[in-house]
Amino acid sequence: RYTALPPDRAVSRSVTAATLPALDAMSLGNSAGTRVFTVLASDWLRLIPDANLRGDVRGVLCRTKAGRPPVFLGVEASPGLDQDESNVLRQLGQALALALDALRAYAEEHAIALTLQRSLLPARIPEVPGLEISWRYQPAVDNVEVGGDFYEVLRLGERVLIAIGDVQGHSLLAATVMAELRHALRASLIGTVDLGASMGLLNDVLRRYHPGMTATVCLTLIDPATGCMEVANAGHIPPLLIGGGQARYDRLGNLLLGVANESYRVDRLTVPEDGAVLMFTDGLVEDRDKLLDESLEVVRQLADTVEDDLELFCERLIGRFGAREDDVALVVFRRGAH
């Protein structure tokens, strides 16, 4: 990648031996290094015919690691640069190459982190007759590390378990603990299904194997045919119950996971036909300059009206709060008529 910097503008073009044969002799090959040289104005004009040059181009070619694309920084040299000016150009080129390498490394790490994060979340959401389900996972916009936000949807006979949670921290450890809790939750639901017992098991797993870490989790278990739903909440933002043109948060709550021994209570309620339930992590609404209750009220007001298509509802929620500093996970489900 070669960049010329005439007095009035910067130009970025791809250079090949076919377009500028003179640069063949100025190549670094495949090795790391720095080379300062001059490109004749006639050769430069073959690459950029409309360049307004009054002299030759003095440039520096830099590569910090073997095998990586080099960086070229050039300036119009009319009159030619002296030794001190050439040294400054060399230093600028090296600094630019290092900065681009850092940017490239960040982008690669971010892509790896996102791939890992998504591999730890459900590969697919099961289709459930009588229940429309939509979900979103949005990683933090400026964080390379993976987080501990998760969601889960499992069919258990005629009923469906829908869970959401957030493990403390933003790191590989938080992500691995999140995966452990998801697997422990799945194991606890084999056989007798008891939300209070499942939540107690998750608490024991966290306290025994990861002392000092905490997590918030909310579990819901719904029968789409009857609308009967159980809720067990361990310190998480309560589910938002939507129906009849209004929305309200469930008031039941228990101590978050990982703090102390706790007997987790289970709330029982009924979701009416066409009623919906919204569950989300605090990354959606938490802002440093705003009270959490204010943001929760914004969500509640937005949920007073839910689109026929839940995907549009999710997009409206995400769009209202914009890019976030923390990961966001949300699940919304609506009971259809039978």
Coordinates of C-alpha atoms in Angstrom, one line a residue:
R1 CA 0.0 0.0 0.0
Y2 CA 1.7 3.2 -1.1
T3 CA 0.5 6.7 -0.1
A4 CA 1.6 10.0 -1.6
L5 CA 1.1 13.2 0.3
P6 CA 1.1 16.2 -2.1
P7 CA 0.8 19.6 -0.6
D8 CA -3.0 19.8 -1.1
R9 CA -4.2 16.2 -0.5
A10 CA -3.4 12.6 0.4
V11 CA -3.7 9.9 -2.2
S12 CA -4.0 6.2 -1.5
R13 CA -3.5 3.7 -4.4
S14 CA -2.5 0.1 -4.9
V15 CA 0.8 -0.2 -6.7
T16 CA 1.9 -3.1 -8.8
A17 CA 5.1 -3.7 -10.8
A18 CA 2.9 -3.3 -14.0
T19 CA 1.9 0.2 -13.1
L20 CA 5.2 1.4 -11.6
P21 CA 8.2 -0.8 -12.6
A22 CA 10.6 1.6 -11.0
L23 CA 9.5 0.5 -7.5
D24 CA 10.8 -3.1 -8.2
A25 CA 14.3 -2.1 -7.2
M26 CA 12.9 -0.4 -4.1
S27 CA 11.1 -3.4 -2.6
L28 CA 11.8 -4.8 0.8
G29 CA 11.2 -8.3 -0.5
N30 CA 9.4 -10.3 2.2
S31 CA 11.5 -9.2 5.1
A32 CA 11.0 -6.5 7.8
G33 CA 12.9 -3.2 7.4
T34 CA 12.8 0.4 6.3
R35 CA 14.0 1.9 3.1
V36 CA 14.1 5.6 2.0
F37 CA 14.3 6.3 -1.7
T38 CA 13.2 8.7 -4.4
V39 CA 10.5 8.1 -7.0
L40 CA 11.0 10.2 -10.2
A41 CA 8.1 12.5 -11.0
S42 CA 7.7 10.8 -14.4
D43 CA 7.2 7.4 -12.7
W44 CA 4.8 8.8 -10.1
L45 CA 2.7 10.4 -12.9
R46 CA 2.3 7.0 -14.5
L47 CA 0.5 5.9 -11.3
I48 CA -1.4 9.1 -10.7
P49 CA -1.7 11.0 -13.9
D50 CA -3.6 14.0 -12.4
A51 CA -1.0 14.6 -9.6
N52 CA 0.1 18.2 -9.5
L53 CA 3.9 17.6 -9.0
R54 CA 6.6 20.1 -9.1
G55 CA 9.4 17.6 -8.4
D56 CA 10.2 14.0 -7.5
V57 CA 8.6 12.1 -4.6
R58 CA 10.8 11.2 -1.6
G59 CA 9.3 8.2 0.2
V60 CA 9.9 5.6 3.0
L61 CA 8.8 2.0 2.7
C62 CA 8.4 0.2 6.1
R63 CA 7.5 -3.3 7.2
T64 CA 7.5 -4.2 10.9
K65 CA 7.1 -8.0 10.5
A66 CA 8.0 -10.3 7.7
G67 CA 5.1 -11.3 5.5
R68 CA 3.0 -8.3 6.3
P69 CA 2.1 -5.7 3.7
P70 CA 4.5 -2.8 3.8
V71 CA 3.6 0.8 4.3
F72 CA 4.8 3.6 2.0
L73 CA 4.8 7.3 3.1
G74 CA 5.8 9.8 0.5
V75 CA 6.1 13.6 0.2
E76 CA 6.8 15.9 -2.7
A77 CA 10.5 16.8 -2.5
S78 CA 10.9 20.1 -4.4
P79 CA 13.6 21.0 -3.6
G80 CA 15.0 17.6 -2.5
L81 CA 15.1 16.7 1.2
D82 CA 18.4 17.0 3.1
Q83 CA 19.6 14.3 5.5
D84 CA 17.8 15.5 8.5
E85 CA 14.5 15.8 6.7
S86 CA 15.0 12.3 5.3
N87 CA 15.6 11.0 8.8
V88 CA 12.3 12.7 10.0
L89 CA 10.5 11.0 7.0
R90 CA 12.0 7.6 8.0
Q91 CA 10.8 8.1 11.6
L92 CA 7.3 9.1 10.5
G93 CA 7.1 6.1 8.3
Q94 CA 8.2 3.7 11.0
A95 CA 5.7 5.3 13.5
L96 CA 2.9 4.9 10.9
A97 CA 3.8 1.2 10.3
L98 CA 3.7 0.5 14.0
A99 CA 0.3 2.3 14.4
L100 CA -1.2 0.3 11.5
D101 CA 0.2 -3.0 13.0
A102 CA -1.5 -2.1 16.3
L103 CA -4.8 -1.4 14.5
R104 CA -4.5 -4.6 12.5
A105 CA -3.8 -6.6 15.7
Y106 CA -6.8 -5.0 17.5
A107 CA -9.1 -5.9 14.6
E108 CA -7.9 -9.5 14.5
E109 CA -8.3 -9.9 18.3
H110 CA -11.7 -8.4 18.1
A111 CA -12.8 -10.8 15.4
I112 CA -11.4 -13.8 17.4
A113 CA -13.2 -12.6 20.5
L114 CA -16.5 -12.3 18.7
T115 CA -16.1 -15.7 17.2
L116 CA -15.4 -17.2 20.6
Q117 CA -18.3 -15.3 22.2
R118 CA -20.8 -16.6 19.6
S119 CA -19.5 -20.1 19.9
L120 CA -20.5 -20.2 23.5
L121 CA -24.0 -19.0 22.8
P122 CA -26.8 -21.3 21.5
A123 CA -26.3 -22.2 17.9
R124 CA -30.0 -22.1 17.2
I125 CA -33.3 -21.4 18.9
P126 CA -35.9 -24.2 18.7
E127 CA -39.2 -23.5 17.0
V128 CA -42.0 -23.8 19.5
P129 CA -45.7 -24.1 18.4
G130 CA -47.8 -21.4 20.0
L131 CA -44.8 -19.3 21.0
E132 CA -43.0 -16.6 18.9
I133 CA -39.5 -16.0 20.0
S134 CA -37.0 -13.3 19.0
W135 CA -33.6 -12.6 20.4
R136 CA -30.5 -10.4 20.0
Y137 CA -26.9 -10.5 21.1
Q138 CA -24.9 -7.3 20.5
P139 CA -21.3 -7.2 21.6
A140 CA -19.8 -4.0 23.1
V141 CA -18.7 -1.6 20.4
D142 CA -15.2 -1.0 21.7
N143 CA -14.2 -4.0 23.7
V144 CA -11.9 -6.8 22.4
E145 CA -12.5 -9.1 25.4
V146 CA -15.5 -11.4 25.5
G147 CA -18.2 -11.0 28.1
G148 CA -20.4 -13.1 30.2
D149 CA -23.9 -12.2 28.9
F150 CA -25.9 -15.2 27.7
Y151 CA -29.4 -16.4 26.8
E152 CA -30.9 -19.9 26.5
V153 CA -34.0 -21.4 25.1
L154 CA -34.8 -25.1 25.7
R155 CA -37.9 -27.2 25.0
L156 CA -38.8 -29.4 28.0
G157 CA -41.7 -31.5 26.9
E158 CA -44.8 -29.3 26.4
R159 CA -43.1 -26.4 28.2
V160 CA -40.2 -24.1 27.2
L161 CA -37.4 -22.7 29.4
I162 CA -36.1 -19.3 28.5
A163 CA -33.2 -18.0 30.5
I164 CA -31.0 -14.9 30.4
G165 CA -28.0 -14.0 32.5
D166 CA -24.8 -12.0 33.0
V167 CA -21.6 -13.1 34.6
Q168 CA -19.5 -10.5 36.4
G169 CA -16.7 -9.0 34.3
H170 CA -15.6 -8.7 30.7
S171 CA -12.9 -11.3 30.1
L172 CA -12.2 -14.8 28.9
L173 CA -12.8 -16.0 32.4
A174 CA -16.3 -14.4 32.4
A175 CA -17.1 -16.1 29.1
T176 CA -15.9 -19.6 30.3
V177 CA -17.9 -19.2 33.6
M178 CA -20.9 -18.3 31.5
A179 CA -20.5 -21.5 29.5
E180 CA -20.2 -23.5 32.7
L181 CA -23.4 -22.1 34.0
R182 CA -25.3 -22.8 30.8
H183 CA -24.1 -26.4 30.8
A184 CA -25.0 -26.8 34.5
L185 CA -28.4 -25.3 33.8
R186 CA -29.0 -27.8 31.0
A187 CA -27.9 -30.7 33.2
S188 CA -30.2 -29.6 36.1
L189 CA -33.3 -29.8 33.8
I190 CA -32.8 -33.5 33.0
G191 CA -35.5 -35.3 34.8
T192 CA -37.6 -33.2 37.3
V193 CA -37.8 -29.6 36.3
D194 CA -37.6 -27.3 39.4
L195 CA -36.5 -23.7 38.8
G196 CA -35.7 -23.1 42.4
A197 CA -33.5 -26.2 42.5
S198 CA -31.8 -25.3 39.2
M199 CA -31.0 -21.8 40.5
G200 CA -29.6 -23.3 43.7
L201 CA -27.3 -25.6 41.7
L202 CA -26.0 -22.7 39.7
N203 CA -25.3 -20.8 42.9
D204 CA -23.4 -23.8 44.3
V205 CA -21.4 -24.2 41.1
L206 CA -20.3 -20.6 41.2
R207 CA -19.5 -20.5 44.9
R208 CA -17.5 -23.8 44.8
Y209 CA -15.6 -23.5 41.6
H210 CA -15.3 -19.7 41.1
P211 CA -15.4 -18.1 44.5
G212 CA -15.5 -14.3 44.4
M213 CA -17.4 -14.2 41.1
T214 CA -21.0 -13.3 40.9
A215 CA -23.7 -13.6 38.2
T216 CA -27.3 -12.6 37.7
V217 CA -29.7 -15.0 36.1
C218 CA -33.4 -15.0 35.3
L219 CA -35.3 -18.3 34.4
T220 CA -38.8 -18.5 33.0
L221 CA -40.7 -21.7 32.3
I222 CA -43.8 -21.3 30.2
D223 CA -46.5 -23.7 28.9
P224 CA -47.6 -22.1 25.5
A225 CA -50.9 -23.9 25.6
T226 CA -52.1 -22.6 28.9
G227 CA -49.9 -19.5 29.4
C228 CA -48.9 -20.7 32.9
M229 CA -45.4 -19.4 33.6
E230 CA -42.9 -19.8 36.4
V231 CA -40.2 -17.2 37.1
A232 CA -37.0 -17.6 39.2
N233 CA -34.8 -14.5 39.4
A234 CA -31.4 -14.2 40.9
G235 CA -30.6 -10.5 41.1
H236 CA -31.3 -10.0 37.4
I237 CA -33.4 -7.2 35.8
P238 CA -36.9 -8.6 36.2
P239 CA -38.8 -9.8 33.1
L240 CA -41.1 -7.2 31.6
L241 CA -44.6 -8.6 31.3
I242 CA -46.5 -7.1 28.3
G243 CA -50.2 -7.5 27.7
G244 CA -53.5 -5.6 27.5
G245 CA -51.8 -2.4 26.1
Q246 CA -49.5 -2.0 29.1
A247 CA -46.2 -3.4 30.4
R248 CA -45.0 -4.0 34.0
Y249 CA -41.9 -5.6 35.6
D250 CA -42.3 -8.7 37.7
R251 CA -41.6 -7.9 41.3
L252 CA -40.1 -11.2 42.5
G253 CA -36.4 -11.4 43.1
N254 CA -33.7 -13.3 44.9
L255 CA -30.1 -12.8 45.8
L256 CA -27.7 -12.9 42.9
L257 CA -25.6 -16.0 42.4
G258 CA -22.2 -16.5 44.0
V259 CA -22.7 -14.4 47.2
A260 CA -24.2 -16.7 49.8
N261 CA -26.4 -19.8 50.3
E262 CA -29.9 -18.9 49.2
S263 CA -33.3 -20.7 48.8
Y264 CA -34.6 -19.4 45.5
R265 CA -38.3 -18.6 45.4
V266 CA -40.4 -19.2 42.3
D267 CA -43.1 -16.9 41.1
R268 CA -46.2 -18.2 39.2
L269 CA -48.3 -16.2 36.8
T270 CA -50.2 -16.5 33.6
V271 CA -49.3 -15.0 30.2
P272 CA -52.5 -14.2 28.3
E273 CA -53.0 -14.9 24.6
D274 CA -51.0 -12.4 22.6
G275 CA -49.2 -11.5 25.8
A276 CA -45.4 -11.1 25.6
V277 CA -42.4 -11.2 28.0
L278 CA -39.2 -9.3 27.5
M279 CA -35.9 -10.3 29.2
F280 CA -32.6 -8.4 28.8
T281 CA -29.2 -7.8 30.3
D282 CA -28.3 -4.5 31.9
G283 CA -25.9 -3.7 29.0
L284 CA -29.0 -2.5 27.1
V285 CA -30.0 0.2 29.5
E286 CA -27.0 1.0 31.8
D287 CA -25.5 4.4 31.3
R288 CA -23.0 6.1 33.6
D289 CA -24.8 9.4 33.5
K290 CA -28.4 8.1 34.1
L291 CA -30.2 6.3 36.8
L292 CA -31.0 2.7 36.0
D293 CA -34.6 3.2 37.0
E294 CA -35.0 5.9 34.4
S295 CA -33.7 3.7 31.6
L296 CA -35.9 0.8 32.8
E297 CA -38.9 3.1 32.5
V298 CA -37.9 4.0 28.9
V299 CA -38.0 0.3 28.1
R300 CA -41.3 -0.1 29.8
Q301 CA -42.9 2.7 27.8
L302 CA -41.4 1.4 24.5
A303 CA -43.0 -2.0 25.3
D304 CA -46.5 -0.6 25.8
T305 CA -46.8 -1.2 22.1
V306 CA -45.3 -4.3 20.5
E307 CA -45.1 -4.7 16.7
D308 CA -46.8 -7.7 15.1
D309 CA -43.3 -8.8 14.1
L310 CA -41.1 -9.2 17.2
E311 CA -38.0 -8.7 15.0
L312 CA -39.1 -5.1 14.5
F313 CA -39.7 -4.7 18.2
C314 CA -36.2 -5.9 18.9
E315 CA -34.8 -3.5 16.3
R316 CA -36.7 -0.6 17.9
L317 CA -35.3 -1.4 21.3
I318 CA -31.7 -1.7 20.1
G319 CA -32.0 1.4 18.0
R320 CA -33.4 3.5 20.9
F321 CA -30.4 2.9 23.1
G322 CA -27.8 2.8 20.3
A323 CA -24.2 1.5 20.5
R324 CA -23.4 0.3 23.9
E325 CA -20.3 0.1 26.1
D326 CA -21.3 -3.3 27.4
D327 CA -22.6 -6.5 25.7
V328 CA -26.4 -6.7 25.2
A329 CA -28.5 -9.9 25.3
L330 CA -32.2 -9.8 25.0
V331 CA -35.0 -12.4 24.4
V332 CA -38.7 -11.5 23.8
F333 CA -41.4 -14.1 23.4
R334 CA -45.1 -13.9 22.7
R335 CA -47.8 -16.4 23.3
G336 CA -50.0 -17.0 20.3
A337 CA -53.7 -18.1 20.2
H338 CA -54.5 -21.8 20.4

